[in-house]
PDB file of C-alpha atoms and ligand atoms in Angstrom:
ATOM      1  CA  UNK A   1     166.414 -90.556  61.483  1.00  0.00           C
ATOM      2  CA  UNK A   2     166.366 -86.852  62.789  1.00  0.00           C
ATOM      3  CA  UNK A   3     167.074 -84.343  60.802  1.00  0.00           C
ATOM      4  CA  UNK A   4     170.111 -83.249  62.626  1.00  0.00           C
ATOM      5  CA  UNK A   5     171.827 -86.455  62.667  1.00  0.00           C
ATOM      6  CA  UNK A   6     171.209 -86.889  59.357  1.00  0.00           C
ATOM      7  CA  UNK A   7     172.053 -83.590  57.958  1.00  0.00           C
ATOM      8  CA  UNK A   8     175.913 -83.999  60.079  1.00  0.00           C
ATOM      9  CA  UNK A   9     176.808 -87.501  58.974  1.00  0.00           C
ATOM     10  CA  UNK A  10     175.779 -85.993  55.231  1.00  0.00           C
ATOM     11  CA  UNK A  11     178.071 -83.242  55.730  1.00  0.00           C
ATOM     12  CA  UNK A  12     180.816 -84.983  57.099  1.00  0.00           C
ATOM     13  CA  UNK A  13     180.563 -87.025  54.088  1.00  0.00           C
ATOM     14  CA  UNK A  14     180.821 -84.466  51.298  1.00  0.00           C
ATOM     15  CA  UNK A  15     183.652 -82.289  53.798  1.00  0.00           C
ATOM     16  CA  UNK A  16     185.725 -85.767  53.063  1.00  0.00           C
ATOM     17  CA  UNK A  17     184.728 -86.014  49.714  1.00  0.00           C
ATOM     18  CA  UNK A  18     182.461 -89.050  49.471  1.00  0.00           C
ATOM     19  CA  UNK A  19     179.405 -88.981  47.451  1.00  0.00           C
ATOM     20  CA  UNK A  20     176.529 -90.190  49.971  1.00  0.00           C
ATOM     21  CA  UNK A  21     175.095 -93.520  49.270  1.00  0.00           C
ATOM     22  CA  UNK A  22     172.127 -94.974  51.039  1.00  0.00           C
ATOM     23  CA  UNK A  23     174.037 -97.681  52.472  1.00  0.00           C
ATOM     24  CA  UNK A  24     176.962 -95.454  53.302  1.00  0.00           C
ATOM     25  CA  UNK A  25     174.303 -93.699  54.850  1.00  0.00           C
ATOM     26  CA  UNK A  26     172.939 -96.487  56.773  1.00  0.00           C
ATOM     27  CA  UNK A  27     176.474 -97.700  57.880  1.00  0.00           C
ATOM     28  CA  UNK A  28     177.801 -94.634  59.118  1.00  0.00           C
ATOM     29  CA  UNK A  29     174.484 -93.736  60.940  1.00  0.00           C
ATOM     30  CA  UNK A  30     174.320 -96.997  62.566  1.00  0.00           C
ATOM     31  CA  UNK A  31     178.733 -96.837  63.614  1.00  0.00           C
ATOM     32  CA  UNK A  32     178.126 -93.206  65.160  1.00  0.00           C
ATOM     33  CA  UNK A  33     174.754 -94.507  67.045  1.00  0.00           C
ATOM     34  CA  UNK A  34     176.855 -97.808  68.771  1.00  0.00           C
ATOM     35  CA  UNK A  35     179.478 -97.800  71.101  1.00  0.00           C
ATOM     36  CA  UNK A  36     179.889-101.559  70.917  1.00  0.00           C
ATOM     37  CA  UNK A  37     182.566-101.487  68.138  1.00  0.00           C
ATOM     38  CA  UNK A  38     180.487-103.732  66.153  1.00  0.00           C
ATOM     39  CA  UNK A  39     182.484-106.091  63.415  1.00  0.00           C
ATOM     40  CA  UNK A  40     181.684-106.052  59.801  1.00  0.00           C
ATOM     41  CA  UNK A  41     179.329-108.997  60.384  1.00  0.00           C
ATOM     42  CA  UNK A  42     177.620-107.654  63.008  1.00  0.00           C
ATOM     43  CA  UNK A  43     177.225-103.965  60.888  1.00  0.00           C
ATOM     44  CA  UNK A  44     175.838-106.370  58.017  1.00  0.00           C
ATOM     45  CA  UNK A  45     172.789-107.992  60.455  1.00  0.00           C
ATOM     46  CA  UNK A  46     171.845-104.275  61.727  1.00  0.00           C
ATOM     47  CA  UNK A  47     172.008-102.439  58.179  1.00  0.00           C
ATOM     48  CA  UNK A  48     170.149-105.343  56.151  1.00  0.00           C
ATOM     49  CA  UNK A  49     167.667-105.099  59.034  1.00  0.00           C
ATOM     50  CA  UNK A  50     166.393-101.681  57.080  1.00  0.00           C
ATOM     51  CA  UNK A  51     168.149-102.394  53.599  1.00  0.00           C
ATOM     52  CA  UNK A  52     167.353-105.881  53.073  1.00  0.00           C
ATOM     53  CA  UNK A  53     169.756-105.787  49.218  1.00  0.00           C
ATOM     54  CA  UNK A  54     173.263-104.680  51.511  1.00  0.00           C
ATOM     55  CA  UNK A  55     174.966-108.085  50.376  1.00  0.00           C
ATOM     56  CA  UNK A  56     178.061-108.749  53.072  1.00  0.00           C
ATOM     57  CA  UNK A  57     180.625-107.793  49.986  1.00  0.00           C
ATOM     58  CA  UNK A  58     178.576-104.357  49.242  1.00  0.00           C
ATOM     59  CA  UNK A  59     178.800-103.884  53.642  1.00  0.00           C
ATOM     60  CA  UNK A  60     182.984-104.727  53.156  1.00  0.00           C
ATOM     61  CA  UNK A  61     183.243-101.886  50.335  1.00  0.00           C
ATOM     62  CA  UNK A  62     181.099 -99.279  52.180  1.00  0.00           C
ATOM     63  CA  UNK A  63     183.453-100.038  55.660  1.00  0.00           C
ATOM     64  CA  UNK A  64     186.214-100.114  53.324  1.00  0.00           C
ATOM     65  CA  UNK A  65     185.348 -97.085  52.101  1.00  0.00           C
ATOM     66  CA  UNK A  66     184.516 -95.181  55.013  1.00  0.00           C
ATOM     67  CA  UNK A  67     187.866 -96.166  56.612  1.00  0.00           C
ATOM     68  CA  UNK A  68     189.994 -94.579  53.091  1.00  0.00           C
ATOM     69  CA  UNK A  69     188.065 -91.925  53.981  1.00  0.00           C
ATOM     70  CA  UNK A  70     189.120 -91.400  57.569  1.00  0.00           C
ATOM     71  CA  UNK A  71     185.334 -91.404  58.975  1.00  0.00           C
ATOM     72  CA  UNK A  72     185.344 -94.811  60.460  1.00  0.00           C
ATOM     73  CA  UNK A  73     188.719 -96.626  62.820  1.00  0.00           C
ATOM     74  CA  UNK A  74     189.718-100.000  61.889  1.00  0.00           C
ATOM     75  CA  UNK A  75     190.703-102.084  65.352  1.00  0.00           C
ATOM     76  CA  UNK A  76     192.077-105.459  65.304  1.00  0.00           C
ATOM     77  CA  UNK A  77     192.234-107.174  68.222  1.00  0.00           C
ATOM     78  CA  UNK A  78     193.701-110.697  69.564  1.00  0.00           C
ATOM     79  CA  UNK A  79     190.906-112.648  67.200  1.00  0.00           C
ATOM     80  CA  UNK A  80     192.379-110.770  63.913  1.00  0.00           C
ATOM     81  CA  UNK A  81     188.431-109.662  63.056  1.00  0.00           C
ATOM     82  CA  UNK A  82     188.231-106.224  62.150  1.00  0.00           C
ATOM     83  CA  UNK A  83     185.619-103.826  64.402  1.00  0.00           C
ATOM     84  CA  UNK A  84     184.918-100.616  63.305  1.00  0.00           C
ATOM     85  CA  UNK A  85     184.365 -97.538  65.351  1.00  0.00           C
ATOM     86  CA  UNK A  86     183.178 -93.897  64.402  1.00  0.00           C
ATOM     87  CA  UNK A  87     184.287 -92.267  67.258  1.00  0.00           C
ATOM     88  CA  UNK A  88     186.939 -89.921  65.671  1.00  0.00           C
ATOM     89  CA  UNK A  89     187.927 -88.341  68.927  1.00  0.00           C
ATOM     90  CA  UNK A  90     191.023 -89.717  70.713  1.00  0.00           C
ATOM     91  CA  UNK A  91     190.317 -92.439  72.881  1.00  0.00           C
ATOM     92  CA  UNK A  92     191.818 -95.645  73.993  1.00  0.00           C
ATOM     93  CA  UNK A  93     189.846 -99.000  74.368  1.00  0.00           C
ATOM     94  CA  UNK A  94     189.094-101.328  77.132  1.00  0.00           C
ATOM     95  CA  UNK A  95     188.644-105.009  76.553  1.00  0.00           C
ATOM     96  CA  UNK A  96     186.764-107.450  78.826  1.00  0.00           C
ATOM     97  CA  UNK A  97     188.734-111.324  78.701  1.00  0.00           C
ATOM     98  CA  UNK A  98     185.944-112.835  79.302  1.00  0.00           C
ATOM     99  CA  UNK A  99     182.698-111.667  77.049  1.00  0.00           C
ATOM    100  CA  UNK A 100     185.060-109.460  74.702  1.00  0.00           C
ATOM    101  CA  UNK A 101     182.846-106.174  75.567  1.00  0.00           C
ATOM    102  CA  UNK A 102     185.137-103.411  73.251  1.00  0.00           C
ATOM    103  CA  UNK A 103     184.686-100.409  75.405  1.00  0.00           C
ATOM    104  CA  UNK A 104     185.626 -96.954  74.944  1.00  0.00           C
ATOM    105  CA  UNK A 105     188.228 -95.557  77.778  1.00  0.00           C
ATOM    106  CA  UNK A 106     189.110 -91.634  78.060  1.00  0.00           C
ATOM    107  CA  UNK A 107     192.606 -90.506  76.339  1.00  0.00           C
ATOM    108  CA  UNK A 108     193.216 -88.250  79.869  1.00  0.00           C
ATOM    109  CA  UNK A 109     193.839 -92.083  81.227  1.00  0.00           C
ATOM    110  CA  UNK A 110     196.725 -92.299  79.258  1.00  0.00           C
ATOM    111  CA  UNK A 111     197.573 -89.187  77.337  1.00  0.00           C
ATOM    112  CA  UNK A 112     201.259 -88.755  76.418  1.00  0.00           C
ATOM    113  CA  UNK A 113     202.807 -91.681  73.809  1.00  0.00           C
ATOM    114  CA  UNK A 114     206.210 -92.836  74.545  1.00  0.00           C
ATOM    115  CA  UNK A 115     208.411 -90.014  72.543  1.00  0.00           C
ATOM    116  CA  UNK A 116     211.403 -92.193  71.545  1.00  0.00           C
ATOM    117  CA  UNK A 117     210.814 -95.807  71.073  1.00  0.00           C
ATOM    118  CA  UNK A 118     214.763 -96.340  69.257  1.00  0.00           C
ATOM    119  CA  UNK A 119     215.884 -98.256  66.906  1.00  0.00           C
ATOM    120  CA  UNK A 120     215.232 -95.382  64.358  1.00  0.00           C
ATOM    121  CA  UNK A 121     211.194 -96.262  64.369  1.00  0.00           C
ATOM    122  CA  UNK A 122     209.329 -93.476  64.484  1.00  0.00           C
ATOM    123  CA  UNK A 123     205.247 -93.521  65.954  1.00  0.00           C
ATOM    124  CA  UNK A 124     202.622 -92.117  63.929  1.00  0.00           C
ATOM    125  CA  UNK A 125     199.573 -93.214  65.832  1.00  0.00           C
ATOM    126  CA  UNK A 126     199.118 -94.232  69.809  1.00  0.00           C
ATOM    127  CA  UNK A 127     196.071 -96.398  71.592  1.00  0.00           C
ATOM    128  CA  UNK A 128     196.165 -97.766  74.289  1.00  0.00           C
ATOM    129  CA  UNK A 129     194.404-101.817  75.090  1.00  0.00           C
ATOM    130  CA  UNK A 130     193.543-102.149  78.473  1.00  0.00           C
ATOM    131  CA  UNK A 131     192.396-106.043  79.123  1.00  0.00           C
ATOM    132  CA  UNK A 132     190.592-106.811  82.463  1.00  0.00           C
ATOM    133  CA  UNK A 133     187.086-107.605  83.467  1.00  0.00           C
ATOM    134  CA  UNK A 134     183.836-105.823  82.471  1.00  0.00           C
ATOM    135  CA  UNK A 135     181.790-104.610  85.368  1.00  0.00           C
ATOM    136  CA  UNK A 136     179.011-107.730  84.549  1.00  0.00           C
ATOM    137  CA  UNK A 137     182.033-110.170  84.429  1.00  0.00           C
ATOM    138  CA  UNK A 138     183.880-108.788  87.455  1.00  0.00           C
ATOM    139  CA  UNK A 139     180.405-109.259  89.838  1.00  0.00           C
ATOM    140  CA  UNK A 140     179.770-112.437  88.069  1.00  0.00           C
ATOM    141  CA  UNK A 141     182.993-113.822  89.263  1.00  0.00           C
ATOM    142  CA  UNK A 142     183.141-112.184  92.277  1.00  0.00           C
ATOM    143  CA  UNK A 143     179.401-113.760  92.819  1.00  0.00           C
ATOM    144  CA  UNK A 144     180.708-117.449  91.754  1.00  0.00           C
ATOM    145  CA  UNK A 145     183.239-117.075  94.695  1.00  0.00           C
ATOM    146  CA  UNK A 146     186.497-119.567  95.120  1.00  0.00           C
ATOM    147  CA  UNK A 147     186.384-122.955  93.699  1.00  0.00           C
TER     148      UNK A 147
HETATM  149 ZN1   ZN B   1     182.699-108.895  80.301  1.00  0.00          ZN
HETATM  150 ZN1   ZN B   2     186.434 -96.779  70.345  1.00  0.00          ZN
END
Protein backbone atom coordinates (compact mmCIF):
# COMPACT_ATOMS: atom_id res chain seq x y z
CA UNK A 1 0.00 0.00 0.00
CA UNK A 2 1.56 3.58 -0.42
CA UNK A 3 1.96 5.57 2.15
CA UNK A 4 -0.37 8.20 0.96
CA UNK A 5 -3.25 6.07 0.38
CA UNK A 6 -2.85 4.60 3.42
CA UNK A 7 -2.25 7.49 5.61
CA UNK A 8 -5.95 9.20 3.89
CA UNK A 9 -8.20 6.19 4.26
CA UNK A 10 -6.62 6.16 8.11
CA UNK A 11 -7.58 9.63 8.51
CA UNK A 12 -10.80 9.53 7.08
CA UNK A 13 -11.40 6.86 9.50
CA UNK A 14 -10.56 8.52 12.81
CA UNK A 15 -12.26 12.20 11.20
CA UNK A 16 -15.58 9.76 11.35
CA UNK A 17 -14.75 8.30 14.42
CA UNK A 18 -13.93 4.66 13.72
CA UNK A 19 -11.11 3.00 15.35
CA UNK A 20 -9.00 1.43 12.33
CA UNK A 21 -9.06 -2.26 12.09
CA UNK A 22 -6.96 -4.27 9.72
CA UNK A 23 -9.83 -5.54 7.93
CA UNK A 24 -11.58 -2.20 7.95
CA UNK A 25 -8.44 -1.32 6.56
CA UNK A 26 -8.36 -3.83 3.92
CA UNK A 27 -12.09 -3.22 2.96
CA UNK A 28 -12.04 0.32 2.60
CA UNK A 29 -8.66 0.26 0.68
CA UNK A 30 -9.86 -2.27 -1.65
CA UNK A 31 -13.82 -0.11 -2.15
CA UNK A 32 -11.79 3.24 -2.88
CA UNK A 33 -9.26 1.23 -5.37
CA UNK A 34 -12.54 -0.41 -7.57
CA UNK A 35 -14.94 1.22 -9.53
CA UNK A 36 -16.86 -1.98 -10.17
CA UNK A 37 -19.26 -1.55 -7.17
CA UNK A 38 -18.28 -4.86 -5.99
CA UNK A 39 -21.05 -6.84 -3.66
CA UNK A 40 -20.28 -8.04 -0.24
CA UNK A 41 -19.35 -11.42 -1.73
CA UNK A 42 -17.26 -10.25 -4.15
CA UNK A 43 -15.37 -7.69 -1.30
CA UNK A 44 -15.08 -11.09 0.78
CA UNK A 45 -12.98 -13.11 -2.28
CA UNK A 46 -10.60 -9.89 -2.77
CA UNK A 47 -9.97 -9.10 1.10
CA UNK A 48 -9.46 -12.91 2.20
CA UNK A 49 -7.11 -12.95 -0.81
CA UNK A 50 -4.53 -10.94 1.72
CA UNK A 51 -6.41 -11.75 5.12
CA UNK A 52 -7.12 -15.27 4.75
CA UNK A 53 -9.24 -15.21 8.76
CA UNK A 54 -12.00 -12.26 7.18
CA UNK A 55 -14.94 -14.88 7.68
CA UNK A 56 -18.05 -13.56 5.26
CA UNK A 57 -19.98 -12.47 8.75
CA UNK A 58 -16.69 -10.44 10.02
CA UNK A 59 -16.73 -8.83 5.90
CA UNK A 60 -20.89 -8.03 6.63
CA UNK A 61 -19.94 -6.13 10.04
CA UNK A 62 -16.92 -4.22 8.62
CA UNK A 63 -19.40 -3.07 5.33
CA UNK A 64 -21.93 -2.64 7.88
CA UNK A 65 -19.89 -0.62 9.66
CA UNK A 66 -18.36 1.47 7.18
CA UNK A 67 -21.83 2.33 5.77
CA UNK A 68 -23.10 3.69 9.78
CA UNK A 69 -20.25 5.49 9.31
CA UNK A 70 -21.02 7.28 6.07
CA UNK A 71 -17.58 6.13 4.30
CA UNK A 72 -19.00 3.50 2.09
CA UNK A 73 -22.83 3.84 -0.24
CA UNK A 74 -25.13 1.02 0.00
CA UNK A 75 -26.90 0.45 -3.72
CA UNK A 76 -29.54 -2.00 -4.29
CA UNK A 77 -30.41 -2.71 -7.49
CA UNK A 78 -33.20 -4.90 -9.43
CA UNK A 79 -31.45 -8.33 -7.89
CA UNK A 80 -32.00 -6.92 -4.13
CA UNK A 81 -27.94 -7.72 -3.48
CA UNK A 82 -26.33 -5.00 -1.84
CA UNK A 83 -22.98 -3.35 -3.75
CA UNK A 84 -21.01 -1.07 -2.04
CA UNK A 85 -19.26 1.94 -3.38
CA UNK A 86 -16.67 4.44 -1.76
CA UNK A 87 -17.03 7.04 -4.03
CA UNK A 88 -18.47 9.77 -1.67
CA UNK A 89 -18.74 12.37 -4.35
CA UNK A 90 -22.13 12.84 -6.05
CA UNK A 91 -22.62 10.71 -8.85
CA UNK A 92 -25.32 8.75 -10.49
CA UNK A 93 -24.90 5.11 -11.83
CA UNK A 94 -25.19 3.45 -15.12
CA UNK A 95 -26.29 -0.12 -15.45
CA UNK A 96 -25.60 -2.45 -18.41
CA UNK A 97 -28.99 -5.12 -18.96
CA UNK A 98 -27.07 -7.40 -20.19
CA UNK A 99 -23.62 -8.23 -18.10
CA UNK A 100 -24.85 -5.94 -15.06
CA UNK A 101 -21.49 -3.70 -15.39
CA UNK A 102 -22.42 -0.94 -12.27
CA UNK A 103 -20.79 2.08 -13.72
CA UNK A 104 -20.22 5.38 -12.39
CA UNK A 105 -22.03 8.36 -14.53
CA UNK A 106 -21.22 12.25 -13.81
CA UNK A 107 -23.93 14.19 -11.50
CA UNK A 108 -23.58 17.32 -14.34
CA UNK A 109 -25.74 14.53 -16.46
CA UNK A 110 -28.44 14.98 -14.29
CA UNK A 111 -27.92 17.58 -11.63
CA UNK A 112 -31.10 19.19 -10.24
CA UNK A 113 -33.70 16.57 -8.21
CA UNK A 114 -37.28 17.09 -8.82
CA UNK A 115 -38.11 19.94 -6.00
CA UNK A 116 -41.73 18.96 -5.20
CA UNK A 117 -42.68 15.41 -5.63
CA UNK A 118 -46.49 16.05 -3.56
CA UNK A 119 -48.28 14.21 -1.60
CA UNK A 120 -46.49 15.85 1.44
CA UNK A 121 -43.17 13.47 0.79
CA UNK A 122 -40.33 15.22 1.11
CA UNK A 123 -36.64 13.93 -0.77
CA UNK A 124 -33.65 13.61 1.23
CA UNK A 125 -31.34 11.92 -1.20
CA UNK A 126 -31.37 11.84 -5.33
CA UNK A 127 -29.49 9.17 -7.88
CA UNK A 128 -30.15 8.68 -10.79
CA UNK A 129 -30.22 4.61 -12.68
CA UNK A 130 -29.59 4.83 -16.12
CA UNK A 131 -30.15 1.10 -17.76
CA UNK A 132 -28.85 0.55 -21.37
CA UNK A 133 -25.98 -1.28 -22.90
CA UNK A 134 -22.28 -1.25 -21.89
CA UNK A 135 -19.94 -0.26 -24.64
CA UNK A 136 -18.68 -4.33 -24.86
CA UNK A 137 -22.44 -5.31 -24.97
CA UNK A 138 -23.57 -2.59 -27.38
CA UNK A 139 -20.61 -3.79 -30.17
CA UNK A 140 -21.33 -7.29 -29.25
CA UNK A 141 -24.85 -6.93 -30.37
CA UNK A 142 -24.32 -4.66 -32.90
CA UNK A 143 -21.57 -7.40 -34.19
CA UNK A 144 -24.27 -10.41 -33.86
CA UNK A 145 -26.44 -8.33 -36.34
CA UNK A 146 -30.44 -9.13 -36.97
CA UNK A 147 -31.72 -12.52 -36.38
ZN1 LIG B 1 -22.50 -4.96 -20.61
ZN1 LIG C 1 -20.86 4.70 -7.81
Amino acid sequence: VDKKLRQSIEGRMRAAGMRVTPQRFAVLEYLAGTHEHPTAEQIGVAVNSRFPTASRASVYNVLHALRDAGMVHEIYLDDAVARYDANLAPHHHFICRACGLLDDVEWQIAPNPPSAIGGGRVVDSYEVILRGLCADCGRAASSAGPG
